[in-house]
mmCIF file of C-alpha atoms in Angstrom:
data_model
loop_
_atom_site.group_PDB
_atom_site.id
_atom_site.type_symbol
_atom_site.label_atom_id
_atom_site.label_comp_id
_atom_site.label_asym_id
_atom_site.label_seq_id
_atom_site.Cartn_x
_atom_site.Cartn_y
_atom_site.Cartn_z
ATOM 1 C CA UNK A 1 -10.072 -10.074 14.809
ATOM 2 C CA UNK A 2 -6.451 -8.884 14.384
ATOM 3 C CA UNK A 3 -3.964 -9.003 17.202
ATOM 4 C CA UNK A 4 -3.570 -5.658 18.976
ATOM 5 C CA UNK A 5 -1.037 -3.730 16.902
ATOM 6 C CA UNK A 6 -1.091 -6.445 14.230
ATOM 7 C CA UNK A 7 -2.220 -6.276 10.623
ATOM 8 C CA UNK A 8 -5.826 -6.920 9.633
ATOM 9 C CA UNK A 9 -6.877 -9.709 7.318
ATOM 10 C CA UNK A 10 -6.462 -9.122 3.581
ATOM 11 C CA UNK A 11 -9.480 -7.355 2.048
ATOM 12 C CA UNK A 12 -10.385 -6.007 -1.380
ATOM 13 C CA UNK A 13 -9.201 -2.445 -1.971
ATOM 14 C CA UNK A 14 -11.836 0.279 -2.187
ATOM 15 C CA UNK A 15 -11.896 3.881 -3.395
ATOM 16 C CA UNK A 16 -10.188 5.176 -0.256
ATOM 17 C CA UNK A 17 -7.227 2.820 -0.739
ATOM 18 C CA UNK A 18 -7.034 3.786 -4.424
ATOM 19 C CA UNK A 19 -6.794 7.456 -3.368
ATOM 20 C CA UNK A 20 -3.823 6.544 -1.155
ATOM 21 C CA UNK A 21 -2.176 4.753 -4.105
ATOM 22 C CA UNK A 22 -2.840 7.699 -6.399
ATOM 23 C CA UNK A 23 -1.152 10.005 -3.878
ATOM 24 C CA UNK A 24 1.877 7.676 -3.602
ATOM 25 C CA UNK A 25 2.337 6.910 -7.322
ATOM 26 C CA UNK A 26 4.946 9.613 -7.997
ATOM 27 C CA UNK A 27 6.889 8.720 -4.848
ATOM 28 C CA UNK A 28 6.901 5.037 -5.879
ATOM 29 C CA UNK A 29 8.111 5.991 -9.365
ATOM 30 C CA UNK A 30 10.918 8.076 -7.870
ATOM 31 C CA UNK A 31 11.991 5.263 -5.519
ATOM 32 C CA UNK A 32 12.285 2.595 -8.204
ATOM 33 C CA UNK A 33 12.900 4.627 -11.366
ATOM 34 C CA UNK A 34 9.763 3.430 -13.156
ATOM 35 C CA UNK A 35 6.992 5.285 -14.955
ATOM 36 C CA UNK A 36 3.748 3.464 -14.142
ATOM 37 C CA UNK A 37 0.966 3.457 -16.725
ATOM 38 C CA UNK A 38 -1.210 1.251 -14.499
ATOM 39 C CA UNK A 39 -1.270 1.679 -10.699
ATOM 40 C CA UNK A 40 -4.435 0.054 -9.363
ATOM 41 C CA UNK A 41 -4.976 -1.001 -5.748
ATOM 42 C CA UNK A 42 -6.303 -4.579 -5.553
ATOM 43 C CA UNK A 43 -5.935 -5.829 -1.965
ATOM 44 C CA UNK A 44 -4.783 -4.384 1.330
ATOM 45 C CA UNK A 45 -4.214 -4.918 5.019
ATOM 46 C CA UNK A 46 -3.909 -2.252 7.677
ATOM 47 C CA UNK A 47 -2.235 -1.873 11.036
ATOM 48 C CA UNK A 48 -3.346 0.779 13.507
ATOM 49 C CA UNK A 49 -0.412 2.211 15.446
ATOM 50 C CA UNK A 50 0.228 5.907 16.196
ATOM 51 C CA UNK A 51 -1.362 6.403 12.786
ATOM 52 C CA UNK A 52 -2.080 3.677 10.238
ATOM 53 C CA UNK A 53 0.192 1.457 8.159
ATOM 54 C CA UNK A 54 -1.358 0.264 4.904
ATOM 55 C CA UNK A 55 0.102 -2.774 3.141
ATOM 56 C CA UNK A 56 -1.268 -2.586 -0.404
ATOM 57 C CA UNK A 57 -1.052 -4.915 -3.415
ATOM 58 C CA UNK A 58 -0.954 -2.693 -6.518
ATOM 59 C CA UNK A 59 -1.492 -3.954 -10.079
ATOM 60 C CA UNK A 60 1.202 -2.292 -12.209
ATOM 61 C CA UNK A 61 0.808 -4.105 -15.547
ATOM 62 C CA UNK A 62 -0.097 -7.432 -17.126
ATOM 63 C CA UNK A 63 0.636 -9.992 -14.379
ATOM 64 C CA UNK A 64 2.902 -7.695 -12.350
ATOM 65 C CA UNK A 65 2.175 -6.324 -8.903
ATOM 66 C CA UNK A 66 4.053 -4.224 -6.370
ATOM 67 C CA UNK A 67 3.537 -4.303 -2.622
ATOM 68 C CA UNK A 68 3.557 -0.916 -0.883
ATOM 69 C CA UNK A 69 3.700 0.052 2.761
ATOM 70 C CA UNK A 70 2.206 3.498 3.299
ATOM 71 C CA UNK A 71 2.105 5.219 6.678
ATOM 72 C CA UNK A 72 -0.652 7.747 7.381
ATOM 73 C CA UNK A 73 -0.245 10.069 10.340
ATOM 74 C CA UNK A 74 -3.150 10.654 12.684
ATOM 75 C CA UNK A 75 -5.519 13.480 11.671
ATOM 76 C CA UNK A 76 -4.357 15.530 14.675
ATOM 77 C CA UNK A 77 -0.805 15.285 13.256
ATOM 78 C CA UNK A 78 -1.849 16.332 9.760
ATOM 79 C CA UNK A 79 -2.898 12.955 8.317
ATOM 80 C CA UNK A 80 -0.064 13.052 5.781
ATOM 81 C CA UNK A 81 1.011 9.971 3.832
ATOM 82 C CA UNK A 82 4.512 8.533 3.490
ATOM 83 C CA UNK A 83 5.683 5.611 1.346
ATOM 84 C CA UNK A 84 7.856 3.590 3.725
ATOM 85 C CA UNK A 85 8.446 0.465 1.646
ATOM 86 C CA UNK A 86 8.020 -1.042 -1.795
ATOM 87 C CA UNK A 87 8.539 -4.585 -3.119
ATOM 88 C CA UNK A 88 8.545 -5.119 -6.874
ATOM 89 C CA UNK A 89 8.022 -8.126 -9.149
ATOM 90 C CA UNK A 90 5.150 -9.681 -7.220
ATOM 91 C CA UNK A 91 2.268 -11.767 -8.564
ATOM 92 C CA UNK A 92 -1.429 -11.706 -7.717
ATOM 93 C CA UNK A 93 -1.113 -14.900 -5.664
ATOM 94 C CA UNK A 94 1.953 -13.747 -3.676
ATOM 95 C CA UNK A 95 0.940 -13.335 -0.019
ATOM 96 C CA UNK A 96 0.562 -9.796 1.278
ATOM 97 C CA UNK A 97 2.909 -9.954 4.267
ATOM 98 C CA UNK A 98 4.721 -7.174 6.153
ATOM 99 C CA UNK A 99 8.296 -6.524 5.051
#
């Protein structure tokens, strides 16, 4: 069980997490000047705050991965998504830790 306000354990990404990645792809491309051909969610952790922070490992090509932090507002506040952080040049075995 995660610590109150802490991140969950790492789990395999599902369709819902892929939808979040799909929605954030263009924002990620704009932030780092890349044009992603592949942008597939593999693993994630989440943190429930006044909304939800998602820390997502995204496969972006061959053996390359990016780590994203995406904040989702509460449904009563619109439930919108915002890319709040991105780390590039990661590998599959790099730990998924908050940054």
